[in-house]
Short mmCIF file of C-alpha atoms in Angstrom, two decimals:
data_model
loop_
_atom_site.label_atom_id
_atom_site.label_comp_id
_atom_site.label_asym_id
_atom_site.label_seq_id
_atom_site.Cartn_x
_atom_site.Cartn_y
_atom_site.Cartn_z
CA MET A 118 63.49 -175.54 -168.09
CA ASN A 119 65.04 -173.08 -170.54
CA ASN A 120 68.83 -173.07 -170.04
CA LYS A 121 69.46 -169.76 -171.83
CA PHE A 122 71.31 -167.83 -169.16
CA ASP A 123 74.95 -166.84 -168.85
CA LEU A 124 77.72 -166.07 -166.35
CA ALA A 125 76.68 -162.41 -166.05
CA ASP A 126 73.20 -163.51 -164.89
CA ILE A 127 74.75 -165.75 -162.23
CA GLN A 128 77.00 -162.92 -161.06
CA ALA A 129 74.01 -160.58 -160.80
CA PHE A 130 72.12 -163.09 -158.66
CA ALA A 131 75.17 -163.67 -156.42
CA ALA A 132 75.43 -159.91 -155.87
CA VAL A 133 71.81 -159.44 -154.84
CA ALA A 134 71.90 -162.58 -152.67
CA GLU A 135 74.83 -161.14 -150.73
CA LEU A 136 73.73 -157.49 -150.57
CA GLN A 137 69.97 -158.06 -150.18
CA SER A 138 69.31 -154.96 -152.27
CA PHE A 139 68.69 -154.51 -155.99
CA ARG A 140 70.07 -150.97 -155.90
CA ALA A 141 73.29 -151.91 -154.08
CA ALA A 142 73.81 -155.02 -156.20
CA ALA A 143 73.27 -153.10 -159.44
CA GLU A 144 75.83 -150.51 -158.34
CA ALA A 145 78.28 -153.23 -157.34
CA ILE A 146 78.37 -154.75 -160.82
CA HIS A 147 77.98 -151.41 -162.61
CA LEU A 148 74.52 -151.88 -164.15
CA SER A 149 71.41 -149.74 -164.15
CA GLN A 150 68.61 -151.10 -161.98
CA PRO A 151 66.34 -151.91 -164.98
CA ALA A 152 69.18 -153.83 -166.69
CA PHE A 153 69.94 -155.62 -163.43
CA SER A 154 66.29 -156.60 -162.93
CA ARG A 155 66.18 -158.02 -166.47
CA ARG A 156 69.14 -160.28 -165.66
CA ILE A 157 67.39 -161.68 -162.57
CA ASP A 158 64.12 -162.16 -164.47
CA LYS A 159 66.01 -163.94 -167.25
CA LEU A 160 67.71 -166.28 -164.78
CA GLU A 161 64.47 -167.15 -162.96
CA GLU A 162 62.68 -167.75 -166.25
CA ALA A 163 65.49 -169.97 -167.52
CA LEU A 164 65.52 -172.03 -164.31
CA GLY A 165 61.75 -172.11 -164.00
CA VAL A 166 61.82 -171.21 -160.30
CA ARG A 167 61.49 -168.10 -158.15
CA LEU A 168 64.81 -167.26 -156.48
CA LEU A 169 63.83 -163.98 -154.82
CA ASP A 170 60.79 -162.52 -153.12
CA ARG A 171 60.67 -158.78 -153.87
CA THR A 172 58.68 -155.93 -152.43
CA THR A 173 59.19 -152.19 -152.75
CA ARG A 174 61.13 -152.22 -149.47
CA ARG A 175 63.11 -155.44 -149.31
CA VAL A 176 64.50 -158.45 -151.13
CA THR A 177 64.64 -161.92 -149.57
CA LEU A 178 65.79 -165.28 -150.88
CA THR A 179 63.29 -168.08 -151.31
CA ALA A 180 64.20 -171.51 -149.96
CA VAL A 181 65.33 -172.51 -153.47
CA GLY A 182 67.15 -169.19 -153.78
CA ARG A 183 69.13 -169.77 -150.56
CA ASP A 184 70.32 -173.15 -151.76
CA PHE A 185 71.13 -171.81 -155.22
CA ALA A 186 73.01 -168.83 -153.73
CA ARG A 187 75.23 -171.14 -151.66
CA LYS A 188 76.05 -173.30 -154.68
CA THR A 189 76.66 -170.37 -157.03
CA ARG A 190 79.03 -168.71 -154.54
CA VAL A 191 81.13 -171.89 -154.35
CA TRP A 192 81.06 -172.24 -158.12
CA LEU A 193 82.00 -168.59 -158.76
CA ASP A 194 84.84 -168.75 -156.23
CA ASP A 195 86.17 -171.94 -157.85
CA LEU A 196 85.94 -170.33 -161.27
CA ASP A 197 87.65 -167.17 -160.04
CA GLY A 198 90.42 -169.19 -158.41
CA MET A 199 90.99 -171.18 -161.57
CA LEU A 200 91.18 -168.03 -163.73
CA MET A 201 93.44 -166.25 -161.23
CA GLY A 202 96.00 -169.01 -161.66
CA LEU A 203 96.12 -169.01 -165.45
CA GLY A 204 98.97 -166.65 -166.31
CA ASP A 205 97.76 -164.48 -169.21
CA VAL A 206 94.15 -164.89 -168.10
CA ALA A 207 95.06 -163.68 -164.62
CA ALA A 208 96.61 -160.54 -166.08
CA ARG A 209 93.28 -159.72 -167.74
CA ARG A 210 91.12 -160.38 -164.70
CA MET A 211 89.11 -157.42 -163.49
CA GLY A 212 87.74 -156.76 -160.05
CA GLU A 213 88.29 -154.87 -156.83
CA VAL A 214 89.84 -155.57 -153.44
CA THR A 215 89.35 -153.28 -150.44
CA ILE A 216 91.81 -153.38 -147.55
CA ALA A 217 91.28 -151.36 -144.37
CA CYS A 218 94.50 -150.34 -142.66
CA VAL A 219 95.79 -148.16 -139.85
CA PRO A 220 97.87 -145.33 -141.38
CA SER A 221 101.19 -146.31 -139.78
CA ALA A 222 100.97 -149.74 -141.39
CA VAL A 223 100.12 -148.31 -144.82
CA TYR A 224 103.61 -146.88 -145.23
CA TYR A 225 105.46 -149.93 -143.95
CA PHE A 226 103.51 -152.83 -145.44
CA LEU A 227 101.56 -151.83 -148.50
CA PRO A 228 103.66 -150.13 -151.22
CA GLN A 229 105.92 -153.04 -152.16
CA VAL A 230 103.16 -155.62 -151.77
CA VAL A 231 100.60 -153.69 -153.82
CA LYS A 232 103.25 -153.14 -156.49
CA ARG A 233 103.86 -156.89 -156.76
CA TYR A 234 100.13 -157.55 -156.80
CA HIS A 235 99.57 -154.97 -159.55
CA GLU A 236 102.30 -156.53 -161.69
CA ARG A 237 100.45 -159.84 -161.56
CA PHE A 238 96.88 -158.54 -161.72
CA PRO A 239 97.08 -155.10 -163.38
CA LYS A 240 93.32 -154.73 -163.94
CA ILE A 241 92.23 -155.48 -160.38
CA ARG A 242 91.66 -152.27 -158.43
CA VAL A 243 93.00 -152.04 -154.88
CA LYS A 244 91.20 -149.63 -152.54
CA VAL A 245 93.03 -148.71 -149.34
CA HIS A 246 90.73 -147.53 -146.56
CA ASP A 247 93.16 -145.88 -144.12
CA ALA A 248 91.46 -145.17 -140.82
CA SER A 249 91.71 -145.46 -137.05
CA ALA A 250 92.06 -148.89 -135.45
CA ASN A 251 88.40 -148.94 -134.37
CA GLU A 252 87.20 -147.87 -137.82
CA VAL A 253 89.35 -150.55 -139.48
CA LEU A 254 87.86 -153.19 -137.19
CA VAL A 255 84.30 -152.06 -137.95
CA ALA A 256 84.96 -151.95 -141.72
CA VAL A 257 86.13 -155.56 -141.70
CA ALA A 258 83.41 -156.80 -139.33
CA GLN A 259 80.66 -155.19 -141.42
CA GLY A 260 82.09 -156.38 -144.74
CA ASP A 261 82.96 -152.91 -146.05
CA ALA A 262 86.55 -154.14 -146.46
CA ASP A 263 87.70 -157.60 -147.56
CA PHE A 264 90.29 -157.69 -144.78
CA GLY A 265 92.43 -155.33 -142.75
CA LEU A 266 95.77 -154.53 -141.15
CA ASN A 267 95.30 -153.60 -137.51
CA PHE A 268 96.67 -153.88 -133.99
CA ILE A 269 93.29 -154.63 -132.40
CA GLY A 270 90.84 -157.41 -133.14
CA SER A 271 92.53 -160.43 -131.57
CA GLN A 272 89.90 -160.51 -128.80
CA GLU A 273 86.89 -160.28 -131.12
CA ALA A 274 85.00 -163.57 -131.53
CA GLU A 275 83.91 -162.83 -135.09
CA ILE A 276 87.39 -161.74 -136.24
CA GLU A 277 90.33 -163.91 -137.22
CA PHE A 278 93.63 -162.22 -136.27
CA LYS A 279 96.90 -163.39 -137.87
CA PRO A 280 99.97 -161.78 -136.24
CA VAL A 281 102.37 -160.18 -138.69
CA LEU A 282 104.76 -157.95 -136.76
CA ALA A 283 105.52 -156.74 -133.24
CA GLU A 284 106.64 -153.13 -132.88
CA ARG A 285 107.56 -150.96 -129.92
CA PHE A 286 106.62 -147.43 -128.96
CA VAL A 287 109.39 -144.87 -129.31
CA ALA A 288 109.92 -141.27 -128.30
CA ALA A 289 109.72 -138.83 -131.22
CA CYS A 290 111.61 -135.55 -131.01
CA ARG A 291 113.53 -133.03 -133.10
CA ARG A 292 117.21 -133.59 -133.83
CA ASP A 293 118.05 -130.44 -131.87
CA HIS A 294 116.14 -131.62 -128.76
CA VAL A 295 118.03 -132.45 -125.58
CA LEU A 296 116.85 -136.10 -125.78
CA ALA A 297 117.91 -136.62 -129.39
CA ARG A 298 121.35 -138.08 -128.57
CA ARG A 299 120.05 -140.51 -125.94
CA LYS A 300 120.16 -144.25 -126.72
CA LYS A 301 117.04 -144.89 -124.62
CA VAL A 302 114.58 -142.86 -122.55
CA THR A 303 112.22 -143.82 -119.73
CA TRP A 304 108.58 -142.80 -119.84
CA ALA A 305 109.12 -140.77 -116.67
CA GLU A 306 111.99 -138.87 -118.32
CA LEU A 307 109.82 -138.24 -121.37
CA GLY A 308 107.20 -136.73 -119.08
CA GLN A 309 109.65 -134.05 -117.98
CA HIS A 310 109.23 -132.40 -121.39
CA ASP A 311 106.19 -130.95 -123.17
CA PHE A 312 104.40 -134.19 -124.03
CA MET A 313 101.87 -134.82 -126.78
CA SER A 314 99.67 -137.84 -127.44
CA VAL A 315 96.76 -139.07 -129.50
CA GLY A 316 93.33 -138.63 -127.93
CA LYS A 317 91.57 -141.09 -125.63
CA THR A 318 89.43 -142.51 -128.43
CA SER A 319 92.55 -143.83 -130.16
CA GLY A 320 93.51 -147.49 -129.91
CA ASN A 321 97.13 -146.42 -129.43
CA ARG A 322 96.17 -144.23 -126.47
CA LEU A 323 94.25 -147.07 -124.83
CA LEU A 324 97.21 -149.40 -125.26
CA MET A 325 99.61 -146.86 -123.71
CA ASP A 326 97.28 -145.99 -120.82
CA LEU A 327 96.90 -149.66 -119.89
CA ALA A 328 100.65 -150.28 -120.09
CA LEU A 329 101.48 -147.20 -117.99
CA ALA A 330 98.68 -147.50 -115.41
CA ASN A 331 101.09 -148.34 -112.58
CA VAL A 332 104.03 -146.23 -113.76
CA PRO A 333 104.76 -143.31 -111.40
CA ASP A 334 105.46 -139.93 -113.00
CA ARG A 335 104.13 -141.11 -116.34
CA PRO A 336 103.83 -138.36 -118.99
CA GLN A 337 100.84 -136.02 -118.79
CA CYS A 338 99.52 -134.61 -122.06
CA LEU A 339 99.98 -130.97 -122.88
CA TYR A 340 98.63 -131.40 -126.42
CA GLU A 341 96.37 -134.04 -127.97
CA ALA A 342 95.69 -134.86 -131.61
CA LYS A 343 93.50 -137.41 -133.36
CA HIS A 344 96.16 -138.85 -135.65
CA VAL A 345 99.78 -139.90 -135.14
CA THR A 346 100.77 -138.05 -138.32
CA THR A 347 99.45 -134.83 -136.78
CA LEU A 348 101.51 -135.47 -133.66
CA LEU A 349 104.66 -135.85 -135.72
CA GLY A 350 103.89 -132.55 -137.43
CA LEU A 351 103.64 -130.86 -134.03
CA VAL A 352 106.89 -132.45 -132.92
CA GLU A 353 108.59 -131.30 -136.11
CA ALA A 354 107.31 -127.78 -135.44
CA GLY A 355 109.10 -127.84 -132.07
CA LEU A 356 106.05 -127.96 -129.78
CA GLY A 357 107.30 -130.91 -127.76
CA VAL A 358 107.87 -134.67 -127.77
CA ALA A 359 105.54 -137.61 -128.37
CA ALA A 360 105.35 -141.38 -127.97
CA VAL A 361 104.42 -143.13 -131.21
CA PRO A 362 104.58 -146.62 -132.75
CA SER A 363 107.93 -147.19 -134.46
CA LEU A 364 106.27 -147.85 -137.83
CA ALA A 365 104.88 -144.33 -137.81
CA MET A 366 108.34 -142.75 -137.72
CA PRO A 367 110.08 -141.65 -140.92
CA GLY A 368 113.42 -143.19 -141.88
CA LYS A 369 116.73 -142.47 -140.17
CA ASP A 370 117.66 -140.00 -142.90
CA HIS A 371 114.80 -137.63 -141.99
CA PRO A 372 116.28 -134.11 -141.65
CA THR A 373 114.29 -133.14 -138.55
CA LEU A 374 112.84 -136.08 -136.61
CA VAL A 375 114.53 -138.85 -134.63
CA SER A 376 113.20 -141.70 -132.50
CA ILE A 377 114.54 -143.06 -129.22
CA PRO A 378 113.54 -146.43 -127.71
CA LEU A 379 111.27 -146.06 -124.67
CA ILE A 380 111.86 -148.21 -121.59
CA GLU A 381 110.48 -148.79 -118.10
CA PRO A 382 108.32 -150.28 -119.45
CA VAL A 383 108.89 -151.35 -123.05
CA VAL A 384 105.46 -151.00 -124.67
CA THR A 385 104.76 -152.96 -127.84
CA ARG A 386 101.79 -153.56 -130.08
CA GLN A 387 101.11 -156.57 -132.31
CA MET A 388 100.19 -155.76 -135.89
CA GLY A 389 98.12 -158.38 -137.66
CA LEU A 390 95.89 -159.20 -140.59
CA ILE A 391 92.20 -159.35 -139.70
CA LYS A 392 89.26 -160.86 -141.56
CA ARG A 393 85.82 -162.13 -140.72
CA ARG A 394 85.98 -165.54 -139.07
CA GLY A 395 84.38 -168.34 -141.05
CA LYS A 396 84.03 -166.29 -144.26
CA SER A 397 86.29 -167.06 -147.19
CA LEU A 398 87.98 -164.26 -149.07
CA SER A 399 87.41 -163.88 -152.78
CA PRO A 400 90.29 -165.30 -154.84
CA ALA A 401 91.44 -161.76 -155.72
CA ALA A 402 91.45 -160.71 -152.05
CA GLN A 403 93.10 -163.98 -150.98
CA GLN A 404 96.01 -163.36 -153.35
CA LEU A 405 96.68 -159.95 -151.77
CA TYR A 406 96.18 -161.36 -148.26
CA ASP A 407 98.75 -164.10 -148.94
CA LEU A 408 101.29 -161.57 -150.19
CA LEU A 409 100.89 -159.59 -146.97
CA VAL A 410 101.28 -162.73 -144.85
CA ALA A 411 104.67 -163.17 -146.50
CA THR A 412 105.83 -159.84 -145.03
CA ARG A 413 106.12 -161.58 -141.66
CA SER A 414 109.67 -162.45 -142.70
CA VAL A 415 110.48 -158.73 -143.12
CA ARG A 416 112.01 -157.00 -140.08
CA PRO A 417 110.88 -153.51 -138.98
CA ARG A 418 113.38 -150.98 -140.38
CA SER A 419 116.38 -153.23 -139.64
CA ALA A 420 117.41 -156.51 -138.05
CA ALA A 421 118.82 -154.56 -135.12
CA THR A 422 115.45 -152.94 -134.44
CA ALA A 423 113.74 -156.34 -134.49
CA GLN A 424 116.25 -157.75 -132.02
CA LYS A 425 115.65 -154.81 -129.66
CA ILE A 426 111.90 -155.40 -129.77
CA GLN A 427 112.34 -159.05 -128.87
CA SER A 428 114.89 -158.39 -126.11
CA GLY A 429 113.08 -155.37 -124.66
CA GLN A 430 116.11 -153.10 -124.97
#
């Protein structure tokens, strides 16, 4: 056996073993397909075994290749973890982490955490895939994102859901609206005004519909929008009121919009970190995941808001 291969050859093999495609693997490690193929040929020649069976349509691992892929993944993860913990070396590490996230959580959770992460690992790129709850769940389940921030997924067998924060739904209205000075509003009272909501394909809409199924005189939609941010724009324009998650609301100093706690019933959603069950995160992704887990000690907007959520006020 000729042992003349290097780390880059191992990384190329790990990429094609995971992606099952020469084209996708070459793109993932930023090589041309001919250069990528030469790395795999070099590794197989050095080891004296065939790791992959290749046709014009597909790539499959041989029995030896499957065993070697499992061992190389463990070895690469151990190496990555060791380098991530070595101060100056960590600062020079390169790579990419993709997090899928519902838009309302992007504003609340990510900025301060990503800033801390960037200070420690300035050369690791962080891609934020902001999308609907269903799209976030699919991105994580299919491996298009390393992990996600979402309020659905706890019932999915293949998804691990770690609760981070409970938040309530609030009424959003203009400061000059008749409800603006109220300390709390019932859903029935909200329905007496021009009411807007996200569409029925939204995870938020499903959650509200289930919670209000037995509520008489519940609000009926006059306007629908796909995104909560669009709803808030319509509210700001004076078209009516809306019920939105508290994280989606701007701060108390916003010149136009205010939020009022909704009662009878209090409707909450549980925000959590989601990842594929049984699949370890890369060391780079694990570092960002752990930083986000630490935000569980942070209260939404204020300690008073958190107490209201817990007490149902």
